[in-house]
mmCIF file of C-alpha atoms in Angstrom:
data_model
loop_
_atom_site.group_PDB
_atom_site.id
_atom_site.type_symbol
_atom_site.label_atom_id
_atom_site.label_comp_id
_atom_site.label_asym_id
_atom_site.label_seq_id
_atom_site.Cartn_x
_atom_site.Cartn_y
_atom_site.Cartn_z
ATOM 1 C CA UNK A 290 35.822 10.696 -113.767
ATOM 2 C CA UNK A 291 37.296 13.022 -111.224
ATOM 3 C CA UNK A 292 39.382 16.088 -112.933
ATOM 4 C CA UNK A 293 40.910 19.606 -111.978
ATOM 5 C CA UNK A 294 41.139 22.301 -114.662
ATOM 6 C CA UNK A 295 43.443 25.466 -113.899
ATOM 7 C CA UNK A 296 43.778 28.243 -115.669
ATOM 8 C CA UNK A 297 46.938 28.033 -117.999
ATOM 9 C CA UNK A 298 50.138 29.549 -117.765
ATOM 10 C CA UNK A 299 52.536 31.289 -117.567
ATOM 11 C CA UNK A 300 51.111 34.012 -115.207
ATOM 12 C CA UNK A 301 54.069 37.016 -114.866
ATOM 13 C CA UNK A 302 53.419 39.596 -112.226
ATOM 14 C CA UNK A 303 55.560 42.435 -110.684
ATOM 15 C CA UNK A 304 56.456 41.999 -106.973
ATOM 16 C CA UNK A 305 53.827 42.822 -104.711
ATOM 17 C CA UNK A 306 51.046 42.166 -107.399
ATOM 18 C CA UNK A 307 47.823 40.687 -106.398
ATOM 19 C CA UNK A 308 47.348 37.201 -107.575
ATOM 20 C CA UNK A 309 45.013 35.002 -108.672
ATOM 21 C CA UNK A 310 45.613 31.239 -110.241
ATOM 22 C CA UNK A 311 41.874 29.831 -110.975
ATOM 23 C CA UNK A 312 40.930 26.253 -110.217
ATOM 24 C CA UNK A 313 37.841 24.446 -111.037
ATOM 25 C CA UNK A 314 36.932 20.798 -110.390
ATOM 26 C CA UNK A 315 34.393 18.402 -111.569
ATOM 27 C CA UNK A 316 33.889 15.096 -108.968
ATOM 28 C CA UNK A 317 31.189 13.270 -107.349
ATOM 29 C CA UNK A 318 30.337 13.815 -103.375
ATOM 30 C CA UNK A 319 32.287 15.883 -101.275
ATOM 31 C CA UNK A 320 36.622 15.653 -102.248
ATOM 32 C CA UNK A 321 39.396 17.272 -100.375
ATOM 33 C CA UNK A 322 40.785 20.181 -102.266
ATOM 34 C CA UNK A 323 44.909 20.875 -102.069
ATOM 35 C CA UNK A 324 47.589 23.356 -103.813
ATOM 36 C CA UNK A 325 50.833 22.045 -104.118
ATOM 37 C CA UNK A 326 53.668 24.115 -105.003
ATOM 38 C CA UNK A 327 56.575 22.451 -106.601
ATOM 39 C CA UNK A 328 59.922 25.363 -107.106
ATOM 40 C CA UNK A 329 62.609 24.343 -109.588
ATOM 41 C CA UNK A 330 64.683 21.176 -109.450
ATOM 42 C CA UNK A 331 62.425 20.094 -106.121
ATOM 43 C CA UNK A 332 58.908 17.883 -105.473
ATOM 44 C CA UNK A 333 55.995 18.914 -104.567
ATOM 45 C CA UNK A 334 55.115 20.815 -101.290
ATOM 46 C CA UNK A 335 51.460 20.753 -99.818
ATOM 47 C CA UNK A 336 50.938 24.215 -99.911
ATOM 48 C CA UNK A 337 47.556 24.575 -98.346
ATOM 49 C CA UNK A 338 44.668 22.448 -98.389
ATOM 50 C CA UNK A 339 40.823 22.309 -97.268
ATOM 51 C CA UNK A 340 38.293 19.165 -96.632
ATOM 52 C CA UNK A 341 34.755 20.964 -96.702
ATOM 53 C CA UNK A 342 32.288 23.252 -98.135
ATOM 54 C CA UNK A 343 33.054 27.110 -97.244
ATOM 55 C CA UNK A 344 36.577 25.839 -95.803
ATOM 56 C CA UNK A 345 39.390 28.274 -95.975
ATOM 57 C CA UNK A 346 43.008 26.973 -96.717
ATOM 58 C CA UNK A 347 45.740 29.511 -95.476
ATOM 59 C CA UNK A 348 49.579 29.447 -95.312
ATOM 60 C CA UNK A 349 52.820 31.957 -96.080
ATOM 61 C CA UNK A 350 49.968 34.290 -97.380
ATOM 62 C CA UNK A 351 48.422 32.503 -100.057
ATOM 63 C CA UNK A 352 44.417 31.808 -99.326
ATOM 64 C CA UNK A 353 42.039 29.312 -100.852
ATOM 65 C CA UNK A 354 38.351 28.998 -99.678
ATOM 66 C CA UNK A 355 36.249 25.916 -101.178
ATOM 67 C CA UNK A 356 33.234 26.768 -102.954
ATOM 68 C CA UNK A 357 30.925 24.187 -103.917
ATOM 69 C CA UNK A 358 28.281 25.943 -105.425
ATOM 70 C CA UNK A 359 31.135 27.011 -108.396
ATOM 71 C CA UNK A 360 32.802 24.036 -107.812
ATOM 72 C CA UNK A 361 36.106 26.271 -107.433
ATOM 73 C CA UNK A 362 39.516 26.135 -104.965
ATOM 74 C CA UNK A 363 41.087 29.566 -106.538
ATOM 75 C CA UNK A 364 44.534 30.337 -105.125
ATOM 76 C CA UNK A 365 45.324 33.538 -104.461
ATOM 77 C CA UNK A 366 47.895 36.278 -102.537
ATOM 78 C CA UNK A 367 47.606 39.718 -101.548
ATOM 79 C CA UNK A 368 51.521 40.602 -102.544
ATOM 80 C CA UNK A 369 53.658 38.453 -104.241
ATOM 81 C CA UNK A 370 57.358 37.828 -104.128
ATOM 82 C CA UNK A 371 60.574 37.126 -106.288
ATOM 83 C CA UNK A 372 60.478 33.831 -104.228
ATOM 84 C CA UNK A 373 56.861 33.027 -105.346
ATOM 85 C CA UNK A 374 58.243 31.809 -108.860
ATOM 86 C CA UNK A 375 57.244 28.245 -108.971
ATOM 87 C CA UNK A 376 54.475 26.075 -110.788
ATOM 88 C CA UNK A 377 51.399 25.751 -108.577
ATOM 89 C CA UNK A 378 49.181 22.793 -108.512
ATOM 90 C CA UNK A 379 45.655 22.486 -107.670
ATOM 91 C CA UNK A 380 44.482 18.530 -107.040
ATOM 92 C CA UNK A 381 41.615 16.461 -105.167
ATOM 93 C CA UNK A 382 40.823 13.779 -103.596
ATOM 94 C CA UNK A 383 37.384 12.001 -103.567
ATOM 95 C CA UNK A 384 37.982 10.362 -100.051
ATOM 96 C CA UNK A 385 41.618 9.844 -98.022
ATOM 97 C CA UNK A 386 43.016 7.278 -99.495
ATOM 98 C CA UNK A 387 42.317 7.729 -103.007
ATOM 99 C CA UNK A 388 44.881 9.020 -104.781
ATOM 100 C CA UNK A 389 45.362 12.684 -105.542
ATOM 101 C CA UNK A 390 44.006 14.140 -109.259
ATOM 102 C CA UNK A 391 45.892 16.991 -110.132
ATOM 103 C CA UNK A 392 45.590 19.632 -112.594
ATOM 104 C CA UNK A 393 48.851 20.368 -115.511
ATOM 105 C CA UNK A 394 50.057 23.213 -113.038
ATOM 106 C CA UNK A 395 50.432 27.306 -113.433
ATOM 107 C CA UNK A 396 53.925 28.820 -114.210
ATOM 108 C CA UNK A 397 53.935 31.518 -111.952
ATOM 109 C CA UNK A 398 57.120 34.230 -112.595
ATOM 110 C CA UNK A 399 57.284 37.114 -110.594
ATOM 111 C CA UNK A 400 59.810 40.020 -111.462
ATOM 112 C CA UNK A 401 61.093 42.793 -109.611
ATOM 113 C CA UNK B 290 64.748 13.939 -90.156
ATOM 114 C CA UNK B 291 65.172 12.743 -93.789
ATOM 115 C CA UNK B 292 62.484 13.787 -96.410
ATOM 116 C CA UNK B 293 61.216 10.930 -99.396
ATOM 117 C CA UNK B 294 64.457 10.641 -101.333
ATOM 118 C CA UNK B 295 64.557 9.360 -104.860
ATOM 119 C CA UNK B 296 67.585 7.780 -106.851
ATOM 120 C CA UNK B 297 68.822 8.783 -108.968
ATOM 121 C CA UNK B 298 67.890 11.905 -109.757
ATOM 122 C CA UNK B 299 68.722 11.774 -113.889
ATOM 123 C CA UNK B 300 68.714 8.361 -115.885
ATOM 124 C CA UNK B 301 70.086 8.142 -119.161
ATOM 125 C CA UNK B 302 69.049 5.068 -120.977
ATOM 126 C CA UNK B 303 68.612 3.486 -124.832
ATOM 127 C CA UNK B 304 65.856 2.270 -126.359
ATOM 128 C CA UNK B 305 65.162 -1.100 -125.065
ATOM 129 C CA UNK B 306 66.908 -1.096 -122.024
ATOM 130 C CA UNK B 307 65.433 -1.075 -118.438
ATOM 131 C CA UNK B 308 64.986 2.055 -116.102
ATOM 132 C CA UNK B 309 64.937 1.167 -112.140
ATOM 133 C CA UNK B 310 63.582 4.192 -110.046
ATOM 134 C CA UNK B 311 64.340 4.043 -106.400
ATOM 135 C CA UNK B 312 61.787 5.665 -104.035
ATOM 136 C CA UNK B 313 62.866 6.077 -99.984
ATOM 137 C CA UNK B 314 59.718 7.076 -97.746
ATOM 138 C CA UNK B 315 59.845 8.967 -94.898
ATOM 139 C CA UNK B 316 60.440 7.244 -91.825
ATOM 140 C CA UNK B 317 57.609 5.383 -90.615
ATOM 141 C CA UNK B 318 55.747 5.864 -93.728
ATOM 142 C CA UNK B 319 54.198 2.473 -95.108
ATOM 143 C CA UNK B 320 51.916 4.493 -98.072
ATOM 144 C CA UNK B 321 53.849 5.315 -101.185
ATOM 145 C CA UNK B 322 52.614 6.906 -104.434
ATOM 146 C CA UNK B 323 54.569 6.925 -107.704
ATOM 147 C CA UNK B 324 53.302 9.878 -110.278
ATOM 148 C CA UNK B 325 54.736 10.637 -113.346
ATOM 149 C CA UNK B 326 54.956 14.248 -115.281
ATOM 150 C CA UNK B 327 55.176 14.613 -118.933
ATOM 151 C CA UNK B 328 56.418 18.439 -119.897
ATOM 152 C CA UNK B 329 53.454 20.967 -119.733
ATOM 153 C CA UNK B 330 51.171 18.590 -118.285
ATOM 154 C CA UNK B 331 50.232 17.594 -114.459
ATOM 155 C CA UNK B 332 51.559 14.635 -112.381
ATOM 156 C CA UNK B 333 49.102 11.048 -113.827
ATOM 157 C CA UNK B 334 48.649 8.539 -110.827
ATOM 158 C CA UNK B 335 50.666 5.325 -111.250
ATOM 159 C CA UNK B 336 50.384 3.293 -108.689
ATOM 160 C CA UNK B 337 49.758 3.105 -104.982
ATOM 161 C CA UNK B 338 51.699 0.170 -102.672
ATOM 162 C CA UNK B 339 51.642 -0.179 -99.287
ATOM 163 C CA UNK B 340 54.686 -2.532 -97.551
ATOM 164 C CA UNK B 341 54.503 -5.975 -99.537
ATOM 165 C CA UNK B 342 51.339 -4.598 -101.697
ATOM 166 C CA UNK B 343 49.943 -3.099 -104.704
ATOM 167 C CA UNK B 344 46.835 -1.045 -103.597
ATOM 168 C CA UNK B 345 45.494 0.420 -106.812
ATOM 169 C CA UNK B 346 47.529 0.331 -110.061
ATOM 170 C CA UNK B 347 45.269 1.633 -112.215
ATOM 171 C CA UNK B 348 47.013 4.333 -113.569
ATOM 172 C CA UNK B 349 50.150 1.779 -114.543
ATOM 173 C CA UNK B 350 50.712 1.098 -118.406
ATOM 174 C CA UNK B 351 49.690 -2.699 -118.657
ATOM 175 C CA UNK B 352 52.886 -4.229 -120.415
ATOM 176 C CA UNK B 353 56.838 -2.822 -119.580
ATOM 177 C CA UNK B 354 56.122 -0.974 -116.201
ATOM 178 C CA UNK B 355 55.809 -2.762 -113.126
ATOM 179 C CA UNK B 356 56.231 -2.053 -109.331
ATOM 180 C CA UNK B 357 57.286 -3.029 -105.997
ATOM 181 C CA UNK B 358 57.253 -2.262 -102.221
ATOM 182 C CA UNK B 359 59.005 -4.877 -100.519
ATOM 183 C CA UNK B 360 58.894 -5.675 -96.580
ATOM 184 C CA UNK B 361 62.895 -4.449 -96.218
ATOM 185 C CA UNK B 362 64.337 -1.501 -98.868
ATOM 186 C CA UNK B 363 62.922 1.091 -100.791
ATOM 187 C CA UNK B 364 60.042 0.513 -102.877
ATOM 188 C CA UNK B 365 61.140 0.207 -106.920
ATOM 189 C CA UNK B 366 59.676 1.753 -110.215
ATOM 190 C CA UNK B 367 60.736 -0.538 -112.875
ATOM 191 C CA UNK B 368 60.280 0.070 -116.533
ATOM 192 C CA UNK B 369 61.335 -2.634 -119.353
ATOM 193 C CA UNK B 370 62.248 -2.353 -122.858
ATOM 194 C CA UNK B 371 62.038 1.661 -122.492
ATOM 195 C CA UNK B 372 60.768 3.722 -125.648
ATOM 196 C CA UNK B 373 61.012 7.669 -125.934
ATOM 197 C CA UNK B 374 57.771 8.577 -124.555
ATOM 198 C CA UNK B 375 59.185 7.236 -121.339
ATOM 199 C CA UNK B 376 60.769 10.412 -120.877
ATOM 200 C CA UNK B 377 59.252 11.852 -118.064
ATOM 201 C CA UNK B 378 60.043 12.834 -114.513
ATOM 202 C CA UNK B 379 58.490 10.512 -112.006
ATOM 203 C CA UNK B 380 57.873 11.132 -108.437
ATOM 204 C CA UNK B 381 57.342 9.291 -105.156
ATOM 205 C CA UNK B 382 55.064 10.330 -102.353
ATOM 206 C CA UNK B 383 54.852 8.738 -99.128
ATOM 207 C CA UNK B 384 52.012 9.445 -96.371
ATOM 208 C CA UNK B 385 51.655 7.569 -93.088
ATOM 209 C CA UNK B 386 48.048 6.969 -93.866
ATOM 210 C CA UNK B 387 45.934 8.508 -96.950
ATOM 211 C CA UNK B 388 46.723 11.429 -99.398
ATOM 212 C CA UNK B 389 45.587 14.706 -96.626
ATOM 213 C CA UNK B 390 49.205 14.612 -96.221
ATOM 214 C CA UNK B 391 51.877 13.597 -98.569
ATOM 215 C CA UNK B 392 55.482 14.062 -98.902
ATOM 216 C CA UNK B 393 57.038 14.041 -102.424
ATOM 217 C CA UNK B 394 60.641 13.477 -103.320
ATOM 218 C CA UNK B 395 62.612 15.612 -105.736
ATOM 219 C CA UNK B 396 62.378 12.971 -108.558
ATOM 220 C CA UNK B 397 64.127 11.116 -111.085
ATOM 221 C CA UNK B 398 64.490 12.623 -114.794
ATOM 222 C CA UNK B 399 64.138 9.619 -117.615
ATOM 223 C CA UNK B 400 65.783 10.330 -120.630
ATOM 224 C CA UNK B 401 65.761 7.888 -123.343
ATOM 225 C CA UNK B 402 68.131 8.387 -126.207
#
């Protein structure tokens, strides 16, 4: 079946670090790729989120582009922040209504 | 404008007694999406209802756990006769239409003693 693998956590960087959080994904045809991020004590937030091949995914800095050929969504961020610290999801969908797979999250802590 | 809430947000209960999770959509959202998060692992897919149906349960235990989305009122999580590995946090999503864009709620935290 459909499944997301991320790279495991926790993932500590200094503020204004470069970051990376790897996601891979294994599913038939063509899914809908998403990063939620989900601070503590809340729900998830859609944090970005792209529908086709080569598509880039883009908000409050963090960038995703969806590359079929490696079958890989990676998050990542130029410059983090103190107010990055959260635990980041990467999920799919195979078509719109299907519901989302997602992957057991990345602990991200960022220190000053 | 009032996000998905969930009630309440941390349920203490025995062994053998019954959990009832309470999910609110957003306003004129008919699609909602219960999940459930064990620690150190991802959210699993329960179940998906829209108003007065069950879409696609297939991620729903098949005895003790059952669901509901009725025409009037939020739409209800119910687990009997609940054991420890219960325990989990379990969220509700709600969408207008599909999964490109849903709204969780902050969750409800099941303890069972």
């Amino acid at each position: 079946g459909d499944s997301v693998t991320q790279m495991e956590g926790p993932v500590t960087l200094s503020e204004e670090a470069f970051l990376t959080i790897n996601c891979t994904y294994t599913a038939t045809g063509y899914p809908s790729l998403f990063w939620y991020v989900q601070y503590p004590g809340e729900g998830l937030q859609l944090l970005l989120k792209a529908t086709k091949a080569d598509d880039k995914g883009s908000n409050k800095g963090f960038e995703a582009t969806y590359r079929k050929e490696t079958t890989s969504f990676h998050l990542e961020k130029g410059s983090v922040q103190v107010s990055d610290s959260a635990v980041y999801f990467c999920a799919l969908t195979p078509s719109g209504n299907t519901p989302l797979v997602f992957g057991k999250g990345t602990r991200l802590s960022v220190i000053a | 404008n009032a996000g998905v809430m969930q009630n309440p947000r941390h349920l203490v209960r025995r062994r053998g007694q019954e959990a009832r999770l309470r999910c609110s959509p957003m306003k004129g959202h008919s699609h909602v999406y219960w999940y459930r998060q064990l620690p150190e692992e991802g959210l699993k897919f329960m179940v998906y209802l829209q108003k007065e149906n069950i879409i696609d349960e297939s991620g729903m235990p098949k005895e003790r756990f059952s669901a509901e989305f009725p025409k009037e009122g939020p739409s209800i999580l119910r687990i009997q006769q609940v054991v420890r590995g219960d325990s989990a946090a379990y969220f509700c999503a709600s969408s207008r239409q599909g999964v490109e864009k849903l709204f969780f709620g902050s969750g409800t935290q099941l303890s069972v003693l």
